[in-house]
mmCIF file of C-alpha atoms in Angstrom:
data_model
loop_
_atom_site.group_PDB
_atom_site.id
_atom_site.type_symbol
_atom_site.label_atom_id
_atom_site.label_comp_id
_atom_site.label_asym_id
_atom_site.label_seq_id
_atom_site.Cartn_x
_atom_site.Cartn_y
_atom_site.Cartn_z
ATOM 1 C CA MET R 14 108.191 95.624 76.437
ATOM 2 C CA ALA R 15 105.189 97.298 74.829
ATOM 3 C CA THR R 16 103.301 96.740 71.601
ATOM 4 C CA VAL R 17 102.915 100.141 69.925
ATOM 5 C CA LEU R 18 100.477 100.991 67.122
ATOM 6 C CA LEU R 19 101.347 104.137 65.143
ATOM 7 C CA ILE R 20 98.730 105.682 62.821
ATOM 8 C CA ASP R 21 100.300 108.352 60.612
ATOM 9 C CA ASP R 22 100.313 108.955 56.840
ATOM 10 C CA GLU R 23 103.844 110.385 56.821
ATOM 11 C CA ILE R 24 106.381 107.581 56.432
ATOM 12 C CA ILE R 25 109.183 109.699 57.871
ATOM 13 C CA PHE R 26 107.512 109.667 61.264
ATOM 14 C CA HIS R 27 107.146 105.887 61.041
ATOM 15 C CA ARG R 28 110.912 105.662 60.717
ATOM 16 C CA MET R 29 111.639 108.195 63.477
ATOM 17 C CA ILE R 30 109.431 106.434 66.009
ATOM 18 C CA GLU R 31 110.636 102.974 65.017
ATOM 19 C CA HIS R 32 114.263 104.096 65.480
ATOM 20 C CA ALA R 33 113.418 105.565 68.891
ATOM 21 C CA LEU R 34 111.405 102.625 70.247
ATOM 22 C CA ARG R 35 112.706 99.389 68.733
ATOM 23 C CA PRO R 36 116.188 99.618 70.358
ATOM 24 C CA LEU R 37 114.327 99.713 73.715
ATOM 25 C CA GLY R 38 112.585 96.424 72.923
ATOM 26 C CA HIS R 39 109.188 97.857 71.894
ATOM 27 C CA MET R 40 107.332 96.291 68.957
ATOM 28 C CA VAL R 41 106.100 98.991 66.571
ATOM 29 C CA TYR R 42 103.281 98.458 64.042
ATOM 30 C CA THR R 43 102.329 101.212 61.601
ATOM 31 C CA GLU R 44 99.254 102.128 59.558
ATOM 32 C CA LEU R 45 98.637 105.003 57.118
ATOM 33 C CA THR R 46 94.895 105.708 57.611
ATOM 34 C CA GLY R 47 92.478 105.943 60.500
ATOM 35 C CA THR R 48 90.328 103.082 59.226
ATOM 36 C CA GLN R 49 93.336 100.805 58.851
ATOM 37 C CA GLY R 50 94.499 101.870 62.293
ATOM 38 C CA LEU R 51 91.175 100.917 63.900
ATOM 39 C CA GLU R 52 91.260 97.521 62.194
ATOM 40 C CA ALA R 53 94.840 96.953 63.339
ATOM 41 C CA ALA R 54 93.947 97.977 66.902
ATOM 42 C CA ASN R 55 91.207 95.332 67.057
ATOM 43 C CA ILE R 56 93.633 92.660 65.860
ATOM 44 C CA LEU R 57 96.769 93.661 67.769
ATOM 45 C CA LYS R 58 95.229 94.968 71.035
ATOM 46 C CA PRO R 59 98.311 97.214 71.440
ATOM 47 C CA ASP R 60 99.598 98.464 74.788
ATOM 48 C CA ILE R 61 99.644 102.044 73.479
ATOM 49 C CA ILE R 62 98.325 103.834 70.374
ATOM 50 C CA ILE R 63 99.907 106.895 68.762
ATOM 51 C CA THR R 64 97.819 108.701 66.143
ATOM 52 C CA ASP R 65 98.246 111.730 63.942
ATOM 53 C CA LEU R 66 95.304 114.132 63.659
ATOM 54 C CA ASN R 67 95.403 114.798 59.908
ATOM 55 C CA LEU R 68 94.774 111.425 58.326
ATOM 56 C CA PRO R 69 93.583 110.742 54.744
ATOM 57 C CA ASP R 70 90.166 109.389 55.722
ATOM 58 C CA ILE R 71 89.014 110.166 59.273
ATOM 59 C CA SER R 72 90.653 112.484 61.772
ATOM 60 C CA GLY R 73 92.726 111.382 64.747
ATOM 61 C CA TYR R 74 89.989 112.838 66.955
ATOM 62 C CA GLU R 75 87.495 110.424 65.409
ATOM 63 C CA VAL R 76 89.923 107.522 65.735
ATOM 64 C CA THR R 77 90.292 108.308 69.437
ATOM 65 C CA ARG R 78 86.559 108.667 70.006
ATOM 66 C CA ARG R 79 85.803 105.332 68.294
ATOM 67 C CA LEU R 80 88.466 103.569 70.326
ATOM 68 C CA ARG R 81 87.130 104.998 73.584
ATOM 69 C CA ARG R 82 83.618 103.780 72.769
ATOM 70 C CA ASP R 83 84.974 100.232 72.681
ATOM 71 C CA PRO R 84 85.334 98.776 76.230
ATOM 72 C CA ALA R 85 88.441 96.920 75.086
ATOM 73 C CA PHE R 86 90.245 100.264 74.707
ATOM 74 C CA ALA R 87 88.717 102.112 77.656
ATOM 75 C CA HIS R 88 92.083 102.363 79.409
ATOM 76 C CA THR R 89 94.535 101.902 76.537
ATOM 77 C CA PRO R 90 96.879 104.924 76.480
ATOM 78 C CA ILE R 91 96.343 107.070 73.363
ATOM 79 C CA MET R 92 98.818 109.750 72.304
ATOM 80 C CA VAL R 93 97.971 112.358 69.690
ATOM 81 C CA LEU R 94 100.962 113.334 67.542
ATOM 82 C CA THR R 95 100.334 116.402 65.377
ATOM 83 C CA SER R 96 101.672 119.626 63.940
ATOM 84 C CA GLN R 97 98.671 121.467 65.415
ATOM 85 C CA ALA R 98 100.037 123.204 68.513
ATOM 86 C CA GLY R 99 97.219 125.540 69.527
ATOM 87 C CA LEU R 100 95.535 125.376 72.923
ATOM 88 C CA GLN R 101 92.189 124.515 71.351
ATOM 89 C CA ASP R 102 93.840 121.661 69.454
ATOM 90 C CA LYS R 103 95.218 120.241 72.695
ATOM 91 C CA LEU R 104 91.882 120.610 74.469
ATOM 92 C CA ALA R 105 90.134 118.900 71.557
ATOM 93 C CA SER R 106 92.578 115.995 71.832
ATOM 94 C CA PHE R 107 91.832 115.535 75.522
ATOM 95 C CA GLU R 108 88.084 115.925 75.001
ATOM 96 C CA SER R 109 88.130 113.176 72.353
ATOM 97 C CA GLY R 110 89.694 110.836 74.922
ATOM 98 C CA ALA R 111 93.434 111.131 74.299
ATOM 99 C CA ASP R 112 95.865 110.853 77.205
ATOM 100 C CA ASP R 113 98.550 113.098 75.750
ATOM 101 C CA HIS R 114 99.155 115.592 72.917
ATOM 102 C CA ILE R 115 102.627 115.917 71.388
ATOM 103 C CA THR R 116 103.472 118.516 68.768
ATOM 104 C CA LYS R 117 105.518 117.849 65.636
ATOM 105 C CA PRO R 118 108.440 118.248 65.270
ATOM 106 C CA PHE R 119 109.316 116.437 68.489
ATOM 107 C CA GLU R 120 112.355 115.086 70.255
ATOM 108 C CA PRO R 121 112.388 111.256 70.296
ATOM 109 C CA GLU R 122 113.615 111.309 73.904
ATOM 110 C CA GLU R 123 110.542 113.291 74.961
ATOM 111 C CA LEU R 124 108.232 110.895 73.125
ATOM 112 C CA VAL R 125 109.858 107.924 74.872
ATOM 113 C CA ALA R 126 109.632 109.595 78.287
ATOM 114 C CA ARG R 127 105.978 110.526 77.968
ATOM 115 C CA MET R 128 105.078 107.136 76.528
ATOM 116 C CA THR R 129 106.831 105.467 79.477
ATOM 117 C CA VAL R 130 104.736 107.482 81.948
ATOM 118 C CA LEU R 131 101.501 106.450 80.205
ATOM 119 C CA LEU R 132 102.510 102.782 80.178
ATOM 120 C CA ARG R 133 103.432 102.929 83.869
ATOM 121 C CA ARG R 134 100.038 104.447 84.671
ATOM 122 C CA MET R 135 98.351 101.667 82.724
ATOM 123 C CA GLU R 136 100.224 99.084 84.788
ATOM 124 C CA VAL R 137 98.789 100.652 87.947
ATOM 125 C CA ILE R 138 95.279 100.312 86.569
ATOM 126 C CA ARG R 139 95.895 96.725 85.442
ATOM 127 C CA HIS R 140 96.524 95.632 89.025
ATOM 128 C CA ALA R 141 92.808 96.179 89.675
ATOM 129 C CA LEU R 142 91.693 94.496 86.452
ATOM 130 C CA PRO R 143 91.486 90.824 85.409
ATOM 131 C CA SER R 144 94.774 89.302 84.321
ATOM 132 C CA GLY R 145 95.391 87.707 80.993
ATOM 133 C CA GLU R 146 96.172 88.777 77.482
ATOM 134 C CA GLY R 147 93.611 91.177 76.070
ATOM 135 C CA ALA R 148 91.749 91.379 79.397
ATOM 136 C CA THR R 149 89.207 94.149 79.705
ATOM 137 C CA PRO R 150 88.065 95.809 82.925
ATOM 138 C CA THR R 151 85.199 94.110 84.713
ATOM 139 C CA LYS R 152 85.544 95.770 88.093
ATOM 140 C CA LEU R 153 84.882 99.468 87.890
ATOM 141 C CA ALA R 154 83.087 101.439 90.553
ATOM 142 C CA LYS R 155 79.430 102.094 89.900
ATOM 143 C CA MET R 156 79.520 105.866 89.515
ATOM 144 C CA ILE R 157 76.594 107.981 90.682
ATOM 145 C CA ALA R 158 76.557 111.701 89.834
ATOM 146 C CA VAL R 159 74.337 114.045 91.875
ATOM 147 C CA HIS R 160 73.488 117.068 89.759
ATOM 148 C CA SER R 161 71.251 120.118 89.594
ATOM 149 C CA LEU R 162 71.414 123.442 87.780
ATOM 150 C CA ARG R 163 69.895 125.108 90.824
ATOM 151 C CA GLY R 164 71.757 125.346 94.126
ATOM 152 C CA GLY R 165 70.400 125.297 97.649
ATOM 153 C CA ILE R 166 68.107 122.298 97.209
ATOM 154 C CA GLY R 167 70.101 119.608 98.975
ATOM 155 C CA THR R 168 72.334 118.015 96.328
ATOM 156 C CA SER R 169 75.379 117.825 98.623
ATOM 157 C CA THR R 170 73.306 116.464 101.503
ATOM 158 C CA LEU R 171 71.893 113.805 99.196
ATOM 159 C CA ALA R 172 75.333 112.857 97.866
ATOM 160 C CA VAL R 173 76.819 112.539 101.357
ATOM 161 C CA ASN R 174 73.987 110.431 102.739
ATOM 162 C CA LEU R 175 73.777 108.127 99.734
ATOM 163 C CA ALA R 176 77.528 107.534 99.919
ATOM 164 C CA LEU R 177 77.193 106.690 103.620
ATOM 165 C CA GLY R 178 74.226 104.459 102.824
ATOM 166 C CA LEU R 179 76.125 102.457 100.219
ATOM 167 C CA ARG R 180 79.129 102.116 102.500
ATOM 168 C CA SER R 181 77.035 100.978 105.480
ATOM 169 C CA LEU R 182 74.956 98.541 103.411
ATOM 170 C CA TRP R 183 77.826 96.592 101.891
ATOM 171 C CA ASN R 184 80.878 97.529 103.935
ATOM 172 C CA SER R 185 82.706 97.804 100.620
ATOM 173 C CA PRO R 186 85.089 100.456 99.256
ATOM 174 C CA THR R 187 83.078 103.615 98.605
ATOM 175 C CA LEU R 188 84.448 107.000 97.568
ATOM 176 C CA LEU R 189 82.643 110.338 97.756
ATOM 177 C CA ILE R 190 84.178 113.098 95.645
ATOM 178 C CA ASP R 191 83.398 116.777 95.965
ATOM 179 C CA LEU R 192 83.584 118.322 92.500
ATOM 180 C CA VAL R 193 81.978 121.613 93.547
ATOM 181 C CA LEU R 194 85.465 123.058 93.391
ATOM 182 C CA MET R 195 84.488 126.678 94.066
ATOM 183 C CA ALA R 196 82.417 126.073 97.201
ATOM 184 C CA GLY R 197 82.203 122.371 98.054
ATOM 185 C CA GLN R 198 80.596 121.351 101.331
ATOM 186 C CA VAL R 199 81.264 117.620 101.620
ATOM 187 C CA ALA R 200 83.932 117.927 104.337
ATOM 188 C CA LEU R 201 81.712 120.324 106.302
ATOM 189 C CA LEU R 202 78.719 117.996 106.108
ATOM 190 C CA LEU R 203 80.893 115.161 107.420
ATOM 191 C CA ASN R 204 82.397 117.410 110.121
ATOM 192 C CA MET R 205 85.870 116.576 108.845
ATOM 193 C CA PRO R 206 88.880 118.938 108.774
ATOM 194 C CA LEU R 207 90.300 120.013 105.428
ATOM 195 C CA LYS R 208 93.737 118.449 105.564
ATOM 196 C CA ARG R 209 94.172 117.631 101.889
ATOM 197 C CA THR R 210 91.996 118.562 98.895
ATOM 198 C CA TRP R 211 91.915 118.416 95.115
ATOM 199 C CA ALA R 212 94.089 121.542 95.165
ATOM 200 C CA ASP R 213 97.063 119.448 96.309
ATOM 201 C CA LEU R 214 97.152 117.859 92.856
ATOM 202 C CA ALA R 215 97.418 121.192 91.043
ATOM 203 C CA GLY R 216 101.183 120.980 90.659
ATOM 204 C CA ILE R 217 101.156 117.498 89.121
ATOM 205 C CA ASP R 218 101.175 117.156 85.341
ATOM 206 C CA PRO R 219 98.162 115.002 84.329
ATOM 207 C CA ILE R 220 100.427 112.637 82.442
ATOM 208 C CA GLU R 221 102.392 111.961 85.651
ATOM 209 C CA MET R 222 99.335 111.353 87.826
ATOM 210 C CA ASP R 223 99.304 108.055 89.699
ATOM 211 C CA THR R 224 97.374 106.341 92.478
ATOM 212 C CA GLU R 225 99.994 107.272 95.064
ATOM 213 C CA ALA R 226 99.305 110.970 94.503
ATOM 214 C CA LEU R 227 95.547 110.339 94.615
ATOM 215 C CA HIS R 228 95.707 108.325 97.831
ATOM 216 C CA SER R 229 97.513 111.247 99.466
ATOM 217 C CA ILE R 230 94.362 113.422 99.183
ATOM 218 C CA ILE R 231 91.797 110.776 100.174
ATOM 219 C CA GLU R 232 90.470 111.163 103.715
ATOM 220 C CA SER R 233 88.383 108.711 105.731
ATOM 221 C CA HIS R 234 85.223 109.305 107.773
ATOM 222 C CA LYS R 235 84.662 107.263 110.936
ATOM 223 C CA SER R 236 81.980 105.301 109.055
ATOM 224 C CA GLY R 237 84.701 103.955 106.766
ATOM 225 C CA LEU R 238 83.584 106.164 103.870
ATOM 226 C CA SER R 239 86.465 107.599 101.842
ATOM 227 C CA PHE R 240 86.179 111.098 100.394
ATOM 228 C CA ILE R 241 88.061 113.772 98.478
ATOM 229 C CA ALA R 242 87.281 117.314 99.563
ATOM 230 C CA ALA R 243 87.001 120.439 97.429
ATOM 231 C CA PRO R 244 89.605 123.197 97.888
ATOM 232 C CA THR R 245 89.157 125.764 100.618
ATOM 233 C CA PHE R 246 89.495 128.781 98.333
ATOM 234 C CA PRO R 247 88.249 129.326 94.751
ATOM 235 C CA THR R 248 91.713 130.540 93.716
ATOM 236 C CA GLU R 249 93.078 127.084 94.543
ATOM 237 C CA ALA R 250 90.431 125.446 92.372
ATOM 238 C CA GLU R 251 91.457 127.544 89.375
ATOM 239 C CA MET R 252 94.915 125.940 89.448
ATOM 240 C CA LEU R 253 93.465 122.440 88.966
ATOM 241 C CA SER R 254 93.172 121.403 85.325
ATOM 242 C CA ASP R 255 90.195 119.571 83.882
ATOM 243 C CA GLU R 256 92.524 116.913 82.503
ATOM 244 C CA THR R 257 93.893 116.263 86.008
ATOM 245 C CA LEU R 258 90.371 115.497 87.189
ATOM 246 C CA ASN R 259 89.661 113.366 84.129
ATOM 247 C CA VAL R 260 92.770 111.239 84.667
ATOM 248 C CA SER R 261 92.120 111.042 88.409
ATOM 249 C CA LEU R 262 88.616 109.623 87.995
ATOM 250 C CA LYS R 263 89.850 107.006 85.533
ATOM 251 C CA LEU R 264 92.551 105.925 87.968
ATOM 252 C CA LEU R 265 90.205 105.822 90.962
ATOM 253 C CA ARG R 266 87.320 103.783 89.530
ATOM 254 C CA PRO R 267 89.017 100.349 89.543
ATOM 255 C CA HIS R 268 89.754 100.661 93.273
ATOM 256 C CA TYR R 269 86.184 101.138 94.559
ATOM 257 C CA ASP R 270 82.799 99.481 94.362
ATOM 258 C CA TYR R 271 80.952 102.808 94.436
ATOM 259 C CA LEU R 272 81.948 106.329 93.478
ATOM 260 C CA ILE R 273 79.536 109.179 94.284
ATOM 261 C CA ALA R 274 80.210 112.587 92.756
ATOM 262 C CA ASP R 275 78.711 115.828 94.062
ATOM 263 C CA LEU R 276 78.683 118.058 90.957
ATOM 264 C CA PRO R 277 78.705 121.827 90.408
ATOM 265 C CA HIS R 278 75.418 123.443 89.349
ATOM 266 C CA ASP R 279 76.399 123.858 85.715
ATOM 267 C CA PHE R 280 77.668 122.098 82.616
ATOM 268 C CA SER R 281 81.283 123.080 83.078
ATOM 269 C CA GLU R 282 84.019 120.763 81.823
ATOM 270 C CA VAL R 283 84.337 119.306 85.332
ATOM 271 C CA ALA R 284 80.629 118.479 85.411
ATOM 272 C CA LEU R 285 80.686 117.028 81.893
ATOM 273 C CA ILE R 286 83.628 114.746 82.688
ATOM 274 C CA ALA R 287 81.719 113.243 85.618
ATOM 275 C CA LEU R 288 78.363 113.117 83.817
ATOM 276 C CA ASP R 289 79.905 111.273 80.870
ATOM 277 C CA MET R 290 81.480 108.675 83.159
ATOM 278 C CA ALA R 291 78.480 108.236 85.449
ATOM 279 C CA ASP R 292 76.347 105.113 85.355
ATOM 280 C CA VAL R 293 73.490 106.994 87.027
ATOM 281 C CA ILE R 294 72.672 110.709 87.153
ATOM 282 C CA LEU R 295 70.466 111.870 90.015
ATOM 283 C CA LEU R 296 68.858 115.121 88.862
ATOM 284 C CA VAL R 297 67.634 116.959 91.956
ATOM 285 C CA LEU R 298 64.833 119.532 91.885
ATOM 286 C CA ALA R 299 62.541 121.348 94.288
ATOM 287 C CA PRO R 300 58.766 121.729 93.740
ATOM 288 C CA GLU R 301 58.922 125.321 92.454
ATOM 289 C CA LEU R 302 58.952 126.904 89.010
ATOM 290 C CA SER R 303 62.584 128.036 88.773
ATOM 291 C CA SER R 304 63.817 124.613 89.832
ATOM 292 C CA LEU R 305 61.445 122.979 87.346
ATOM 293 C CA ARG R 306 62.820 125.139 84.538
ATOM 294 C CA ALA R 307 66.395 124.291 85.544
ATOM 295 C CA ALA R 308 65.530 120.585 85.545
ATOM 296 C CA ALA R 309 63.944 120.890 82.089
ATOM 297 C CA ALA R 310 67.092 122.595 80.789
ATOM 298 C CA ALA R 311 69.264 119.865 82.302
ATOM 299 C CA LEU R 312 67.156 117.095 80.755
ATOM 300 C CA ASP R 313 67.321 118.803 77.375
ATOM 301 C CA THR R 314 71.121 119.008 77.631
ATOM 302 C CA TYR R 315 71.379 115.351 78.692
ATOM 303 C CA ALA R 316 69.372 114.405 75.592
ATOM 304 C CA LYS R 317 71.699 116.437 73.364
ATOM 305 C CA LEU R 318 74.641 114.634 74.968
ATOM 306 C CA ASN R 319 72.967 111.338 73.998
ATOM 307 C CA TYR R 320 72.632 110.067 77.558
ATOM 308 C CA PRO R 321 70.126 107.191 77.669
ATOM 309 C CA PRO R 322 66.910 108.178 79.503
ATOM 310 C CA GLU R 323 67.285 105.321 81.995
ATOM 311 C CA LYS R 324 70.587 106.808 83.147
ATOM 312 C CA ILE R 325 68.759 109.817 84.646
ATOM 313 C CA LYS R 326 66.659 109.587 87.824
ATOM 314 C CA LEU R 327 64.560 112.509 89.066
ATOM 315 C CA ILE R 328 64.825 113.280 92.788
ATOM 316 C CA LEU R 329 62.180 115.619 94.171
ATOM 317 C CA ASN R 330 63.264 117.334 97.385
ATOM 318 C CA ASN R 331 60.362 119.029 99.160
ATOM 319 C CA VAL R 332 62.294 121.931 100.680
ATOM 320 C CA PHE R 333 59.212 123.790 101.962
ATOM 321 C CA PRO R 334 56.053 122.592 103.749
ATOM 322 C CA LYS R 335 53.260 123.636 101.381
ATOM 323 C CA HIS R 336 52.263 125.430 98.204
ATOM 324 C CA GLY R 337 54.814 123.485 96.195
ATOM 325 C CA LEU R 338 54.065 122.230 92.709
ATOM 326 C CA PRO R 339 52.335 118.821 92.854
ATOM 327 C CA ARG R 340 54.405 115.803 91.939
ATOM 328 C CA ASP R 341 52.105 114.760 89.095
ATOM 329 C CA ARG R 342 52.352 118.202 87.467
ATOM 330 C CA ILE R 343 56.143 118.072 87.705
ATOM 331 C CA GLU R 344 56.200 114.629 86.104
ATOM 332 C CA GLN R 345 53.815 115.798 83.400
ATOM 333 C CA ALA R 346 55.883 118.908 82.649
ATOM 334 C CA LEU R 347 59.183 117.033 82.510
ATOM 335 C CA LYS R 348 57.684 113.952 80.819
ATOM 336 C CA LYS R 349 59.583 111.780 83.250
ATOM 337 C CA PRO R 350 58.594 110.051 86.509
ATOM 338 C CA VAL R 351 60.030 111.059 89.858
ATOM 339 C CA THR R 352 62.109 108.175 91.218
ATOM 340 C CA LEU R 353 62.347 109.445 94.802
ATOM 341 C CA SER R 354 60.404 112.139 96.658
ATOM 342 C CA LEU R 355 62.020 113.345 99.881
ATOM 343 C CA PRO R 356 59.699 114.711 102.587
ATOM 344 C CA TYR R 357 59.943 118.167 104.147
ATOM 345 C CA SER R 358 62.222 117.595 107.155
ATOM 346 C CA PRO R 359 63.743 120.941 108.167
ATOM 347 C CA ASP R 360 64.485 120.263 111.837
ATOM 348 C CA VAL R 361 66.327 117.007 111.209
ATOM 349 C CA LEU R 362 68.262 118.255 108.211
ATOM 350 C CA VAL R 363 69.256 121.688 109.543
ATOM 351 C CA GLN R 364 70.572 120.146 112.748
ATOM 352 C CA SER R 365 72.403 117.510 110.724
ATOM 353 C CA ILE R 366 74.069 120.153 108.545
ATOM 354 C CA ASN R 367 74.992 122.482 111.407
ATOM 355 C CA LEU R 368 76.503 119.713 113.509
ATOM 356 C CA GLY R 369 78.132 117.828 110.646
ATOM 357 C CA LYS R 370 76.179 114.703 111.571
ATOM 358 C CA PRO R 371 74.703 113.072 108.437
ATOM 359 C CA ILE R 372 71.247 111.723 109.206
ATOM 360 C CA LEU R 373 71.842 108.315 107.675
ATOM 361 C CA PHE R 374 74.803 107.734 109.974
ATOM 362 C CA HIS R 375 73.587 109.378 113.179
ATOM 363 C CA SER R 376 69.784 109.031 112.889
ATOM 364 C CA PRO R 377 69.020 105.922 110.789
ATOM 365 C CA ASP R 378 65.494 105.576 112.203
ATOM 366 C CA GLU R 379 64.257 108.950 110.973
ATOM 367 C CA PRO R 380 61.663 108.622 108.169
ATOM 368 C CA ILE R 381 63.876 110.479 105.693
ATOM 369 C CA SER R 382 66.818 108.259 106.656
ATOM 370 C CA ILE R 383 64.752 105.170 105.945
ATOM 371 C CA LEU R 384 63.882 106.503 102.496
ATOM 372 C CA LEU R 385 67.513 107.278 101.722
ATOM 373 C CA GLU R 386 68.747 103.931 102.999
ATOM 374 C CA ASP R 387 66.233 102.050 100.871
ATOM 375 C CA PHE R 388 67.180 104.238 97.900
ATOM 376 C CA ALA R 389 70.869 103.458 98.435
ATOM 377 C CA PHE R 390 69.924 99.771 98.198
ATOM 378 C CA PHE R 391 67.989 100.507 94.993
ATOM 379 C CA LEU R 392 71.108 102.151 93.495
ATOM 380 C CA SER R 393 73.382 99.262 94.473
ATOM 381 C CA THR R 394 74.914 96.953 91.898
ATOM 382 C CA ASP R 395 72.944 93.894 90.796
ATOM 383 C CA GLU R 396 75.713 91.718 92.199
ATOM 384 C CA HIS R 397 75.171 93.182 95.651
ATOM 385 C CA LYS R 398 71.382 93.231 95.542
ATOM 386 C CA LYS R 399 71.022 89.612 94.386
ATOM 387 C CA ASN R 400 73.320 88.062 96.971
ATOM 388 C CA ARG R 401 72.951 88.045 100.734
ATOM 389 C CA PRO R 402 76.209 89.270 102.325
ATOM 390 C CA GLU R 403 78.242 86.690 104.234
ATOM 391 C CA LYS R 404 78.257 89.093 107.180
ATOM 392 C CA PRO R 405 75.149 91.282 106.839
ATOM 393 C CA THR R 406 75.560 94.828 108.159
ATOM 394 C CA GLN R 407 73.007 96.499 110.394
ATOM 395 C CA ALA R 408 71.955 98.665 107.461
ATOM 396 C CA TRP R 409 71.380 95.609 105.267
ATOM 397 C CA LYS R 410 69.329 93.957 108.032
ATOM 398 C CA ARG R 411 67.131 97.062 108.360
ATOM 399 C CA VAL R 412 66.462 97.173 104.616
ATOM 400 C CA TYR R 413 65.761 93.429 104.510
ATOM 401 C CA GLU R 414 63.303 93.610 107.420
ATOM 402 C CA ARG R 415 61.431 96.479 105.775
ATOM 403 C CA PHE R 416 61.303 94.544 102.508
ATOM 404 C CA MET R 417 59.880 91.452 104.209
ATOM 405 C CA GLU R 418 57.287 93.499 106.107
ATOM 406 C CA ALA R 419 56.188 95.191 102.878
ATOM 407 C CA ARG R 420 55.913 91.829 101.108
ATOM 408 C CA LYS R 421 53.812 90.323 103.921
ATOM 409 C CA ALA R 422 51.517 93.350 103.886
ATOM 410 C CA LYS R 423 51.093 93.027 100.123
ATOM 411 C CA GLU R 424 50.279 89.319 100.419
ATOM 412 C CA LYS R 425 47.645 89.993 103.097
ATOM 413 C CA GLN R 426 46.073 92.671 100.951
ATOM 414 C CA SER R 427 45.913 90.358 97.934
ATOM 415 C CA GLN R 428 44.167 87.694 100.020
ATOM 416 C CA ARG R 429 41.279 89.978 100.942
#
């Protein structure tokens, strides 16, 4: 049975919850303040935490946020129990990191049922995590978010090809998710039919979400790349809650080595959920003034969200042949170096898009494919990059050969 930590300054609710849970075999520990609750959480490492919002010292929102910043509680179910029943209160609970929001007064049977669902979901996640008491997750997908505030400059094409590159390099579980819910193009770019999409999760309560439901919407490309497509119609996307996406990403990460997210061109809640989770943000821009301004606005917002500068990589996509802003002026204006500059390649890319044949999969010898393949290696985990695969893939062999050729050329040049 579960170890439950309850943080609430009203003793009556201590008694109600104890009477509901202890007969079922659960161990219930109680604290009266947020500070005491945080201290108890670090000692007890409970299976689930229930917190009131109105506490004598710090709010339940702050308790939840502090717990979520600690890796030890990244996946611990947190329930907010409060008399505040407004929609904004519920949204604030979810935004702070809570898994559920229950309004006082409540029925003990409902509390037990919803707590049981959260504990069952946690068990699913634990199967992909190290075993042992107090174990914390060590295997979570490296998450790469491809973002831009300006559309039409190749973000989806970049996301698709990088996902294919990572999959072909390491032959390891890789998931591409299309979060451009109003007009996503991932399935089209892969030339895959839209059998199941995010919209098929719309009828599932976030608290009841599990990996079985998620696996039902995951499709597979012939390369072995897994992907989740965006809905066909915008009206379907409107039925999908932000919390459903939030829970889904948390459940998916332990099952993959890489997760690549193609984001909408905004700072909507969907985009923010993915940006917060991402290990790397690829900010894409074109060499023209409007794109430069959009990139500056995005960088300013990232800074206000306290994202570390090293988390963001600038990707310059040269979408026209000449008269574009020079790279050095872009770097000077944004006060940040460009990590990757993609050449103008209209014929290759347009044909790739129209035929649904991603260049990295169908034309690996093209110059732009070589750049993207090498960049996929650059984005790989340290564990992958530092160790030669037991069975090297063709993609890995190509990258290795290019690396050795570049090293030999550098050595010759230094000897002159």
